[in-house]
Amino acid sequence: MNKVNRQIATLLLCVCGVAALAQRNVSEEQLRKLSIAEMAVTALYVDSVDEQKLVEDAIRGMLEKLDPHSTYTTPKETKEMTEPLNGSFEGIGVQFNMVEDTLLVIQTVTNGPSEKIGILAGDRIVSVNDTAIAGVKMSKEEIMRRLRGPKGTVAHLGIVRQGISGVLSFDVVRDKIPVHTIDATYMLRPGIGYVRIGSFGATTYHEFMESIGKLRKQGMRDLVLDLQENGGGYLQAAAELAGEFLESGDLIVYTEGRRVPRHEYTADGSGSFRDGRIVVLVDEYSASAAEIVTGALQDQDRGTVVGRRTFGKGLVQRPIDLPDGSMIRLTIAHYYTPSGRCIQKPYEKGDKKSYALDVMNRLKSGELTSADSVSNRVEQWPDSLKFQTLRQHRTVYGGGGIMPDYFVPLDTTRYTRYHRELAAKSIIIQQNLRYVDNHRNQLKAQYPDFDTFRRDFEVPQTLIDAIFAEGEKQGVKPKDDDERLTTQPQLRLQLKALVARDLWDMNEYFAIINEQNDIVRKALELLTE
C-alpha cells in the first residue's frame, strides 16, 4: 500500500472507526475503489501530480456535497483557526497595524515580553533578526510569521522611536501571548454592566467570570450581554457561560444526530448571576455558540433578546485530527434549544453559494430594515415552527436563527456610500493612525484619563479634511456636498472611538461607539424604564 493509500486508509479509520467500517461493509470495496482511482491518476496521468493534493482534493470533494459547515483544513489553516479559540499563541506580544509599509505598534500586551523590555506604543519595528521589514513591501502575514515563534526563542528587533535618533535594538524573548475572547467590559450606566463577547473559546468562561467580578465591584445589578457579530466557537464554553444565569437542572441545549444519541447540557445551580436582569444583544452575524446562549436564556424566560434574527447555525461539528496536523470538521448532530427548536436555517446539500448569500437576501427582502417585514414573516410561520418558552409560555420561533423579543432595524442610512468606500480602502484607519502617532504625547497630557477624553475631546476638522483629501487622491469622492456633510457625524464618532482605542483599549472604543448603537440603546431603554 503506497503513501496515499495509507493516508486514505488512516482517514477512513479516523472518521469511522474499525468497528463501524466492518458493520457497514464498505472498508474493502470502497477503499479499493479510492486506491485504484488514485493509483490510476498517479501512474497514468499525462502530467506529474501532487499526491498530497490529490488526497486533499478528494476529502474536500466528499465534504463539499454535504452541509455548509463540514470542512477540511490544511495543517497551516488548522493552526490559524484553532489558535484564537485555544486562548494563546507564542510571540512578542504587540498589537500593530501597517502604516504604508511600516509596522506601527498600537499597544503592547500587558505584562507581555515586549512591554517588559520597554517597547512602547508608537514604536516602529523596522527589522526582525537583521532582516528589514519596513520599506520592502513585505506582506502582513509574512511579518507576523517572523514575529511569532516558539516560546523561549529570541526576536532581535530594530525599532525607530519618535524623538530618538538612530535605530534602537531590543532582544525580545518570545512567550505565550493570551488571546482574549471578551472584547469589552465596562459600566454602561450606574447599575448596568456591559460585556461584549467576540467568540467562545477555551478561556471565555474564565474571562467572563473576571468581567462579572469587576462589574459587581462597580455596582452592577443588571447586565447587557452583547453577542452581536459573535460567530460562535466552542459549545462547551457557551454551555458553561449560560449556566451562570440559570437554576439547577435548567436545560441549556441538547444535541442529537443520526449516529449520535441525545446529549443534554444543564445548569448545576451554582451560577453567579441568577438574579439581576439580562438583555442579550444579537444580530444577523450572531451564530452557533452565541445562539446557544441566546436560545437558552430566551426559552428559560431568563433574559430579553434585542436586535435582529441570528445567523441560524445549529449544526455540531466534531473535529477529526489527521496525522499531518490537518483536520476535518464533520457535522455529526443538530443542537436544539430547551423548547425543542432546531435553529439551523434551511440549506441544500452542496449549495454553499446560496447559503453564503442568505444575509444579503435578508437585506434585499427588507427583513433587516423593516419591522413590518418581520411581522409578515412571523404571521406566515407554520405551527410546526412555533414553540413555547418554558416558564411564561411565550411564543418563540424555530426555522432558522433566534428571533429577538424586540426587533431593532438596521439603519442603512447611517453610513453613506462615501463613508463605506473610505473605510474599504483603509483611508480612515490609516489617517487615524497617523494622527494618533503624531499627537500621542499631546493627547495623553491633555486627556490623562478616559472620562476627561470622552467629555472634552472633539475630532479636529483637520483630521476629517485629511481623510477627504486622501480619498480624493485615491478616487473616492462624494457624489455631492450633501453626501460629504451627511458623512461627517458618523465619521467623527468612529474616529473618536478609534483614537480612544489607540490611547487606551477596546473597552474605551465600545464605550464611545455604543452610545450611537441602536441595539444597545434599546437595551438601555428596557433596563431603565
mmCIF file of N, CA and C in Angstrom, residues 63-177:
data_model
loop_
_atom_site.group_PDB
_atom_site.id
_atom_site.type_symbol
_atom_site.label_atom_id
_atom_site.label_comp_id
_atom_site.label_asym_id
_atom_site.label_seq_id
_atom_site.Cartn_x
_atom_site.Cartn_y
_atom_site.Cartn_z
ATOM 1 N N LEU A 63 -16.669 16.377 1.211
ATOM 2 C CA LEU A 63 -17.314 17.270 2.167
ATOM 3 C C LEU A 63 -18.164 18.339 1.490
ATOM 4 N N GLU A 64 -17.753 18.762 0.295
ATOM 5 C CA GLU A 64 -18.490 19.823 -0.394
ATOM 6 C C GLU A 64 -19.909 19.421 -0.751
ATOM 7 N N LYS A 65 -20.168 18.139 -0.829
ATOM 8 C CA LYS A 65 -21.515 17.664 -1.162
ATOM 9 C C LYS A 65 -22.387 17.499 0.078
ATOM 10 N N LEU A 66 -21.832 17.830 1.235
ATOM 11 C CA LEU A 66 -22.595 17.708 2.485
ATOM 12 C C LEU A 66 -23.136 19.075 2.879
ATOM 13 N N ASP A 67 -23.191 19.340 4.167
ATOM 14 C CA ASP A 67 -23.728 20.619 4.655
ATOM 15 C C ASP A 67 -22.672 21.718 4.536
ATOM 16 N N PRO A 68 -23.061 22.983 4.738
ATOM 17 C CA PRO A 68 -22.109 24.091 4.548
ATOM 18 C C PRO A 68 -21.015 24.180 5.603
ATOM 19 N N HIS A 69 -21.124 23.418 6.709
ATOM 20 C CA HIS A 69 -20.168 23.586 7.796
ATOM 21 C C HIS A 69 -19.215 22.408 7.982
ATOM 22 N N SER A 70 -19.354 21.348 7.188
ATOM 23 C CA SER A 70 -18.373 20.275 7.202
ATOM 24 C C SER A 70 -17.202 20.701 6.320
ATOM 25 N N THR A 71 -15.996 20.775 6.911
ATOM 26 C CA THR A 71 -14.869 21.360 6.188
ATOM 27 C C THR A 71 -13.586 20.574 6.436
ATOM 28 N N TYR A 72 -12.636 20.794 5.542
ATOM 29 C CA TYR A 72 -11.272 20.275 5.701
ATOM 30 C C TYR A 72 -10.322 21.457 5.743
ATOM 31 N N THR A 73 -9.335 21.415 6.640
ATOM 32 C CA THR A 73 -8.323 22.465 6.706
ATOM 33 C C THR A 73 -6.939 21.840 6.702
ATOM 34 N N THR A 74 -6.014 22.486 6.012
ATOM 35 C CA THR A 74 -4.622 22.038 5.968
ATOM 36 C C THR A 74 -3.990 22.255 7.343
ATOM 37 N N PRO A 75 -2.794 21.701 7.583
ATOM 38 C CA PRO A 75 -2.138 21.943 8.883
ATOM 39 C C PRO A 75 -1.996 23.426 9.218
ATOM 40 N N LYS A 76 -1.608 24.235 8.225
ATOM 41 C CA LYS A 76 -1.448 25.671 8.466
ATOM 42 C C LYS A 76 -2.795 26.320 8.782
ATOM 43 N N GLU A 77 -3.816 25.987 7.990
ATOM 44 C CA GLU A 77 -5.149 26.561 8.217
ATOM 45 C C GLU A 77 -5.713 26.128 9.566
ATOM 46 N N THR A 78 -5.448 24.874 9.948
ATOM 47 C CA THR A 78 -5.934 24.371 11.233
ATOM 48 C C THR A 78 -5.312 25.149 12.383
ATOM 49 N N LYS A 79 -4.013 25.392 12.311
ATOM 50 C CA LYS A 79 -3.316 26.146 13.359
ATOM 51 C C LYS A 79 -3.879 27.553 13.463
ATOM 52 N N GLU A 80 -4.062 28.208 12.319
ATOM 53 C CA GLU A 80 -4.580 29.576 12.322
ATOM 54 C C GLU A 80 -6.003 29.628 12.859
ATOM 55 N N MET A 81 -6.793 28.583 12.599
ATOM 56 C CA MET A 81 -8.189 28.553 13.024
ATOM 57 C C MET A 81 -8.325 28.284 14.521
ATOM 58 N N THR A 82 -7.474 27.407 15.054
ATOM 59 C CA THR A 82 -7.636 26.992 16.449
ATOM 60 C C THR A 82 -6.933 27.901 17.448
ATOM 61 N N GLU A 83 -5.910 28.637 17.011
ATOM 62 C CA GLU A 83 -5.177 29.498 17.941
ATOM 63 C C GLU A 83 -6.080 30.482 18.675
ATOM 64 N N PRO A 84 -6.957 31.234 17.982
ATOM 65 C CA PRO A 84 -7.793 32.201 18.703
ATOM 66 C C PRO A 84 -8.730 31.543 19.710
ATOM 67 N N LEU A 85 -9.190 30.315 19.425
ATOM 68 C CA LEU A 85 -10.111 29.642 20.330
ATOM 69 C C LEU A 85 -9.390 28.965 21.487
ATOM 70 N N ASN A 86 -8.144 28.566 21.278
ATOM 71 C CA ASN A 86 -7.407 27.876 22.330
ATOM 72 C C ASN A 86 -6.840 28.817 23.378
ATOM 73 N N GLY A 87 -6.867 30.117 23.083
ATOM 74 C CA GLY A 87 -6.571 31.081 24.136
ATOM 75 C C GLY A 87 -5.174 31.644 24.159
ATOM 76 N N SER A 88 -4.272 31.204 23.273
ATOM 77 C CA SER A 88 -2.936 31.788 23.292
ATOM 78 C C SER A 88 -2.177 31.428 22.021
ATOM 79 N N PHE A 89 -1.128 32.198 21.764
ATOM 80 C CA PHE A 89 -0.159 31.863 20.738
ATOM 81 C C PHE A 89 1.195 32.296 21.276
ATOM 82 N N GLU A 90 2.257 31.981 20.561
ATOM 83 C CA GLU A 90 3.591 32.322 21.037
ATOM 84 C C GLU A 90 4.172 33.412 20.154
ATOM 85 N N GLY A 91 4.580 34.516 20.793
ATOM 86 C CA GLY A 91 5.104 35.631 20.034
ATOM 87 C C GLY A 91 5.685 36.692 20.939
ATOM 88 N N ILE A 92 5.751 37.946 20.422
ATOM 89 C CA ILE A 92 6.417 39.014 21.178
ATOM 90 C C ILE A 92 5.432 39.881 21.964
ATOM 91 N N GLY A 93 4.136 39.781 21.670
ATOM 92 C CA GLY A 93 3.152 40.492 22.484
ATOM 93 C C GLY A 93 2.942 41.947 22.132
ATOM 94 N N VAL A 94 2.639 42.230 20.859
ATOM 95 C CA VAL A 94 2.264 43.592 20.470
ATOM 96 C C VAL A 94 1.030 43.548 19.583
ATOM 97 N N GLN A 95 0.203 44.599 19.694
ATOM 98 C CA GLN A 95 -0.842 44.846 18.711
ATOM 99 C C GLN A 95 -0.280 45.870 17.734
ATOM 100 N N PHE A 96 -0.426 45.605 16.447
ATOM 101 C CA PHE A 96 0.177 46.516 15.492
ATOM 102 C C PHE A 96 -0.724 46.707 14.284
ATOM 103 N N ASN A 97 -0.397 47.732 13.525
ATOM 104 C CA ASN A 97 -1.027 47.939 12.237
ATOM 105 C C ASN A 97 0.029 48.453 11.283
ATOM 106 N N MET A 98 -0.283 48.364 9.993
ATOM 107 C CA MET A 98 0.684 48.806 8.994
ATOM 108 C C MET A 98 0.316 50.204 8.518
ATOM 109 N N VAL A 99 1.239 51.137 8.662
ATOM 110 C CA VAL A 99 1.082 52.475 8.102
ATOM 111 C C VAL A 99 1.967 52.524 6.873
ATOM 112 N N GLU A 100 1.306 52.522 5.706
ATOM 113 C CA GLU A 100 2.004 52.350 4.435
ATOM 114 C C GLU A 100 2.774 51.032 4.490
ATOM 115 N N ASP A 101 4.103 51.057 4.558
ATOM 116 C CA ASP A 101 4.840 49.785 4.572
ATOM 117 C C ASP A 101 5.673 49.636 5.850
ATOM 118 N N THR A 102 5.190 50.256 6.938
ATOM 119 C CA THR A 102 5.926 50.204 8.201
ATOM 120 C C THR A 102 5.018 49.699 9.314
ATOM 121 N N LEU A 103 5.557 48.808 10.150
ATOM 122 C CA LEU A 103 4.797 48.253 11.275
ATOM 123 C C LEU A 103 4.797 49.252 12.420
ATOM 124 N N LEU A 104 3.601 49.694 12.808
ATOM 125 C CA LEU A 104 3.443 50.638 13.911
ATOM 126 C C LEU A 104 2.819 49.921 15.099
ATOM 127 N N VAL A 105 3.476 49.964 16.248
ATOM 128 C CA VAL A 105 2.956 49.332 17.459
ATOM 129 C C VAL A 105 1.799 50.172 18.004
ATOM 130 N N ILE A 106 0.612 49.561 18.092
ATOM 131 C CA ILE A 106 -0.555 50.262 18.643
ATOM 132 C C ILE A 106 -0.578 50.139 20.161
ATOM 133 N N GLN A 107 -0.413 48.930 20.657
ATOM 134 C CA GLN A 107 -0.363 48.653 22.089
ATOM 135 C C GLN A 107 0.578 47.482 22.312
ATOM 136 N N THR A 108 1.175 47.445 23.495
ATOM 137 C CA THR A 108 1.872 46.226 23.908
ATOM 138 C C THR A 108 0.950 45.451 24.840
ATOM 139 N N VAL A 109 1.041 44.124 24.796
ATOM 140 C CA VAL A 109 0.222 43.281 25.665
ATOM 141 C C VAL A 109 0.689 43.452 27.094
ATOM 142 N N THR A 110 -0.255 43.721 28.004
ATOM 143 C CA THR A 110 0.073 43.933 29.412
ATOM 144 C C THR A 110 0.845 42.742 29.965
ATOM 145 N N ASN A 111 1.990 43.041 30.572
ATOM 146 C CA ASN A 111 2.886 42.030 31.147
ATOM 147 C C ASN A 111 3.453 41.074 30.100
ATOM 148 N N GLY A 112 3.334 41.441 28.832
ATOM 149 C CA GLY A 112 3.891 40.619 27.767
ATOM 150 C C GLY A 112 5.380 40.888 27.596
ATOM 151 N N PRO A 113 6.051 40.084 26.782
ATOM 152 C CA PRO A 113 7.514 40.215 26.640
ATOM 153 C C PRO A 113 7.969 41.556 26.086
ATOM 154 N N SER A 114 7.203 42.160 25.188
ATOM 155 C CA SER A 114 7.619 43.455 24.631
ATOM 156 C C SER A 114 7.490 44.570 25.662
ATOM 157 N N GLU A 115 6.369 44.566 26.408
ATOM 158 C CA GLU A 115 6.189 45.595 27.428
ATOM 159 C C GLU A 115 7.293 45.508 28.480
ATOM 160 N N LYS A 116 7.669 44.299 28.855
ATOM 161 C CA LYS A 116 8.644 44.110 29.934
ATOM 162 C C LYS A 116 10.014 44.674 29.594
ATOM 163 N N ILE A 117 10.366 44.726 28.308
ATOM 164 C CA ILE A 117 11.699 45.243 27.967
ATOM 165 C C ILE A 117 11.658 46.684 27.447
ATOM 166 N N GLY A 118 10.456 47.310 27.490
ATOM 167 C CA GLY A 118 10.399 48.734 27.210
ATOM 168 C C GLY A 118 9.934 49.164 25.839
ATOM 169 N N ILE A 119 9.375 48.264 25.035
ATOM 170 C CA ILE A 119 8.798 48.669 23.753
ATOM 171 C C ILE A 119 7.511 49.440 24.038
ATOM 172 N N LEU A 120 7.270 50.528 23.292
ATOM 173 C CA LEU A 120 6.169 51.443 23.577
ATOM 174 C C LEU A 120 5.203 51.554 22.400
ATOM 175 N N ALA A 121 3.968 51.932 22.726
ATOM 176 C CA ALA A 121 3.009 52.286 21.676
ATOM 177 C C ALA A 121 3.589 53.443 20.874
ATOM 178 N N GLY A 122 3.495 53.351 19.551
ATOM 179 C CA GLY A 122 4.075 54.374 18.679
ATOM 180 C C GLY A 122 5.414 53.975 18.095
ATOM 181 N N ASP A 123 6.066 52.962 18.676
ATOM 182 C CA ASP A 123 7.332 52.482 18.106
ATOM 183 C C ASP A 123 7.088 51.869 16.727
ATOM 184 N N ARG A 124 8.111 51.961 15.878
ATOM 185 C CA ARG A 124 8.063 51.337 14.559
ATOM 186 C C ARG A 124 9.100 50.216 14.516
ATOM 187 N N ILE A 125 8.647 49.007 14.242
ATOM 188 C CA ILE A 125 9.575 47.886 14.116
ATOM 189 C C ILE A 125 10.027 47.838 12.659
ATOM 190 N N VAL A 126 11.327 48.051 12.441
ATOM 191 C CA VAL A 126 11.835 48.148 11.069
ATOM 192 C C VAL A 126 12.631 46.917 10.648
ATOM 193 N N SER A 127 13.033 46.084 11.627
ATOM 194 C CA SER A 127 13.750 44.859 11.259
ATOM 195 C C SER A 127 13.510 43.778 12.300
ATOM 196 N N VAL A 128 13.562 42.529 11.858
ATOM 197 C CA VAL A 128 13.440 41.368 12.740
ATOM 198 C C VAL A 128 14.592 40.430 12.405
ATOM 199 N N ASN A 129 15.439 40.164 13.423
ATOM 200 C CA ASN A 129 16.604 39.289 13.225
ATOM 201 C C ASN A 129 17.435 39.733 12.020
ATOM 202 N N ASP A 130 17.668 41.051 11.988
ATOM 203 C CA ASP A 130 18.523 41.690 10.982
ATOM 204 C C ASP A 130 17.961 41.653 9.564
ATOM 205 N N THR A 131 16.692 41.290 9.421
ATOM 206 C CA THR A 131 16.028 41.353 8.118
ATOM 207 C C THR A 131 15.068 42.532 8.112
ATOM 208 N N ALA A 132 15.222 43.420 7.146
ATOM 209 C CA ALA A 132 14.357 44.598 7.083
ATOM 210 C C ALA A 132 12.919 44.182 6.789
ATOM 211 N N ILE A 133 11.974 44.766 7.527
ATOM 212 C CA ILE A 133 10.560 44.529 7.248
ATOM 213 C C ILE A 133 9.846 45.829 6.895
ATOM 214 N N ALA A 134 10.550 46.958 6.952
ATOM 215 C CA ALA A 134 9.970 48.253 6.583
ATOM 216 C C ALA A 134 10.552 48.695 5.244
ATOM 217 N N GLY A 135 9.688 49.249 4.403
ATOM 218 C CA GLY A 135 10.139 49.753 3.119
ATOM 219 C C GLY A 135 10.443 48.687 2.097
ATOM 220 N N VAL A 136 9.988 47.443 2.349
ATOM 221 C CA VAL A 136 10.304 46.354 1.422
ATOM 222 C C VAL A 136 9.042 45.674 0.882
ATOM 223 N N LYS A 137 7.878 46.259 1.176
ATOM 224 C CA LYS A 137 6.602 45.725 0.681
ATOM 225 C C LYS A 137 6.358 44.279 1.128
ATOM 226 N N MET A 138 6.753 43.970 2.357
ATOM 227 C CA MET A 138 6.530 42.626 2.892
ATOM 228 C C MET A 138 5.084 42.513 3.361
ATOM 229 N N SER A 139 4.456 41.362 3.117
ATOM 230 C CA SER A 139 3.056 41.179 3.493
ATOM 231 C C SER A 139 2.906 41.131 5.010
ATOM 232 N N LYS A 140 1.711 41.484 5.465
ATOM 233 C CA LYS A 140 1.427 41.447 6.898
ATOM 234 C C LYS A 140 1.566 40.025 7.433
ATOM 235 N N GLU A 141 1.151 39.036 6.635
ATOM 236 C CA GLU A 141 1.238 37.639 7.062
ATOM 237 C C GLU A 141 2.694 37.219 7.245
ATOM 238 N N GLU A 142 3.565 37.655 6.346
ATOM 239 C CA GLU A 142 4.974 37.303 6.443
ATOM 240 C C GLU A 142 5.615 37.977 7.657
ATOM 241 N N ILE A 143 5.221 39.220 7.931
ATOM 242 C CA ILE A 143 5.745 39.916 9.109
ATOM 243 C C ILE A 143 5.308 39.186 10.388
ATOM 244 N N MET A 144 4.047 38.783 10.444
ATOM 245 C CA MET A 144 3.556 38.053 11.609
ATOM 246 C C MET A 144 4.330 36.747 11.785
ATOM 247 N N ARG A 145 4.626 36.075 10.688
ATOM 248 C CA ARG A 145 5.375 34.818 10.767
ATOM 249 C C ARG A 145 6.751 35.049 11.378
ATOM 250 N N ARG A 146 7.372 36.158 11.034
ATOM 251 C CA ARG A 146 8.697 36.457 11.567
ATOM 252 C C ARG A 146 8.648 36.857 13.038
ATOM 253 N N LEU A 147 7.574 37.533 13.449
ATOM 254 C CA LEU A 147 7.474 37.966 14.844
ATOM 255 C C LEU A 147 7.095 36.813 15.769
ATOM 256 N N ARG A 148 6.299 35.891 15.266
ATOM 257 C CA ARG A 148 5.913 34.748 16.081
ATOM 258 C C ARG A 148 7.013 33.692 16.065
ATOM 259 N N GLY A 149 6.953 32.811 17.051
ATOM 260 C CA GLY A 149 7.931 31.737 17.125
ATOM 261 C C GLY A 149 7.805 31.013 18.439
ATOM 262 N N PRO A 150 8.488 29.903 18.605
ATOM 263 C CA PRO A 150 8.360 29.110 19.829
ATOM 264 C C PRO A 150 8.755 29.897 21.077
ATOM 265 N N LYS A 151 8.052 29.617 22.144
ATOM 266 C CA LYS A 151 8.359 30.220 23.440
ATOM 267 C C LYS A 151 9.821 29.981 23.803
ATOM 268 N N GLY A 152 10.482 31.060 24.270
ATOM 269 C CA GLY A 152 11.882 30.955 24.671
ATOM 270 C C GLY A 152 12.871 31.378 23.618
ATOM 271 N N THR A 153 12.423 31.461 22.351
ATOM 272 C CA THR A 153 13.323 31.928 21.296
ATOM 273 C C THR A 153 13.375 33.455 21.312
ATOM 274 N N VAL A 154 14.425 34.011 20.727
ATOM 275 C CA VAL A 154 14.664 35.453 20.789
ATOM 276 C C VAL A 154 14.395 36.106 19.440
ATOM 277 N N ALA A 155 13.661 37.208 19.470
ATOM 278 C CA ALA A 155 13.479 38.043 18.281
ATOM 279 C C ALA A 155 14.301 39.309 18.478
ATOM 280 N N HIS A 156 15.289 39.505 17.618
ATOM 281 C CA HIS A 156 16.127 40.703 17.685
ATOM 282 C C HIS A 156 15.481 41.777 16.824
ATOM 283 N N LEU A 157 14.965 42.830 17.469
ATOM 284 C CA LEU A 157 14.174 43.855 16.788
ATOM 285 C C LEU A 157 14.960 45.145 16.631
ATOM 286 N N GLY A 158 14.826 45.750 15.445
ATOM 287 C CA GLY A 158 15.290 47.109 15.240
ATOM 288 C C GLY A 158 14.095 48.042 15.275
ATOM 289 N N ILE A 159 14.163 49.073 16.129
ATOM 290 C CA ILE A 159 12.997 49.931 16.375
ATOM 291 C C ILE A 159 13.367 51.396 16.213
ATOM 292 N N VAL A 160 12.488 52.109 15.504
ATOM 293 C CA VAL A 160 12.613 53.565 15.376
ATOM 294 C C VAL A 160 11.571 54.200 16.275
ATOM 295 N N ARG A 161 12.017 55.146 17.114
ATOM 296 C CA ARG A 161 11.127 55.807 18.072
ATOM 297 C C ARG A 161 11.192 57.315 17.865
ATOM 298 N N GLN A 162 10.020 57.940 17.847
ATOM 299 C CA GLN A 162 9.973 59.391 17.639
ATOM 300 C C GLN A 162 10.777 60.104 18.723
ATOM 301 N N GLY A 163 11.582 61.080 18.283
ATOM 302 C CA GLY A 163 12.373 61.864 19.229
ATOM 303 C C GLY A 163 13.705 61.250 19.577
ATOM 304 N N ILE A 164 13.961 60.023 19.104
ATOM 305 C CA ILE A 164 15.229 59.339 19.372
ATOM 306 C C ILE A 164 15.926 59.092 18.043
ATOM 307 N N SER A 165 17.168 59.512 17.939
ATOM 308 C CA SER A 165 17.889 59.327 16.673
ATOM 309 C C SER A 165 18.403 57.895 16.562
ATOM 310 N N GLY A 166 18.491 57.430 15.347
ATOM 311 C CA GLY A 166 19.030 56.104 15.093
ATOM 312 C C GLY A 166 18.014 55.000 15.328
ATOM 313 N N VAL A 167 18.496 53.777 15.175
ATOM 314 C CA VAL A 167 17.658 52.588 15.350
ATOM 315 C C VAL A 167 17.998 51.936 16.679
ATOM 316 N N LEU A 168 16.966 51.744 17.526
ATOM 317 C CA LEU A 168 17.158 51.090 18.819
ATOM 318 C C LEU A 168 17.096 49.575 18.639
ATOM 319 N N SER A 169 17.853 48.850 19.452
ATOM 320 C CA SER A 169 17.870 47.387 19.392
ATOM 321 C C SER A 169 17.230 46.796 20.642
ATOM 322 N N PHE A 170 16.344 45.842 20.443
ATOM 323 C CA PHE A 170 15.705 45.136 21.553
ATOM 324 C C PHE A 170 15.737 43.634 21.266
ATOM 325 N N ASP A 171 16.113 42.850 22.255
ATOM 326 C CA ASP A 171 16.030 41.394 22.164
ATOM 327 C C ASP A 171 14.833 40.936 22.985
ATOM 328 N N VAL A 172 13.792 40.477 22.288
ATOM 329 C CA VAL A 172 12.551 40.066 22.945
ATOM 330 C C VAL A 172 12.504 38.538 22.997
ATOM 331 N N VAL A 173 12.335 38.011 24.210
ATOM 332 C CA VAL A 173 12.202 36.563 24.368
ATOM 333 C C VAL A 173 10.727 36.201 24.199
ATOM 334 N N ARG A 174 10.412 35.476 23.140
ATOM 335 C CA ARG A 174 9.019 35.140 22.866
ATOM 336 C C ARG A 174 8.412 34.331 24.004
ATOM 337 N N ASP A 175 7.098 34.520 24.165
ATOM 338 C CA ASP A 175 6.403 33.844 25.260
ATOM 339 C C ASP A 175 4.978 33.548 24.824
ATOM 340 N N LYS A 176 4.232 32.859 25.684
ATOM 341 C CA LYS A 176 2.808 32.641 25.439
ATOM 342 C C LYS A 176 2.082 33.983 25.538
ATOM 343 N N ILE A 177 1.305 34.305 24.526
ATOM 344 C CA ILE A 177 0.551 35.549 24.493
ATOM 345 C C ILE A 177 -0.935 35.200 24.565
#
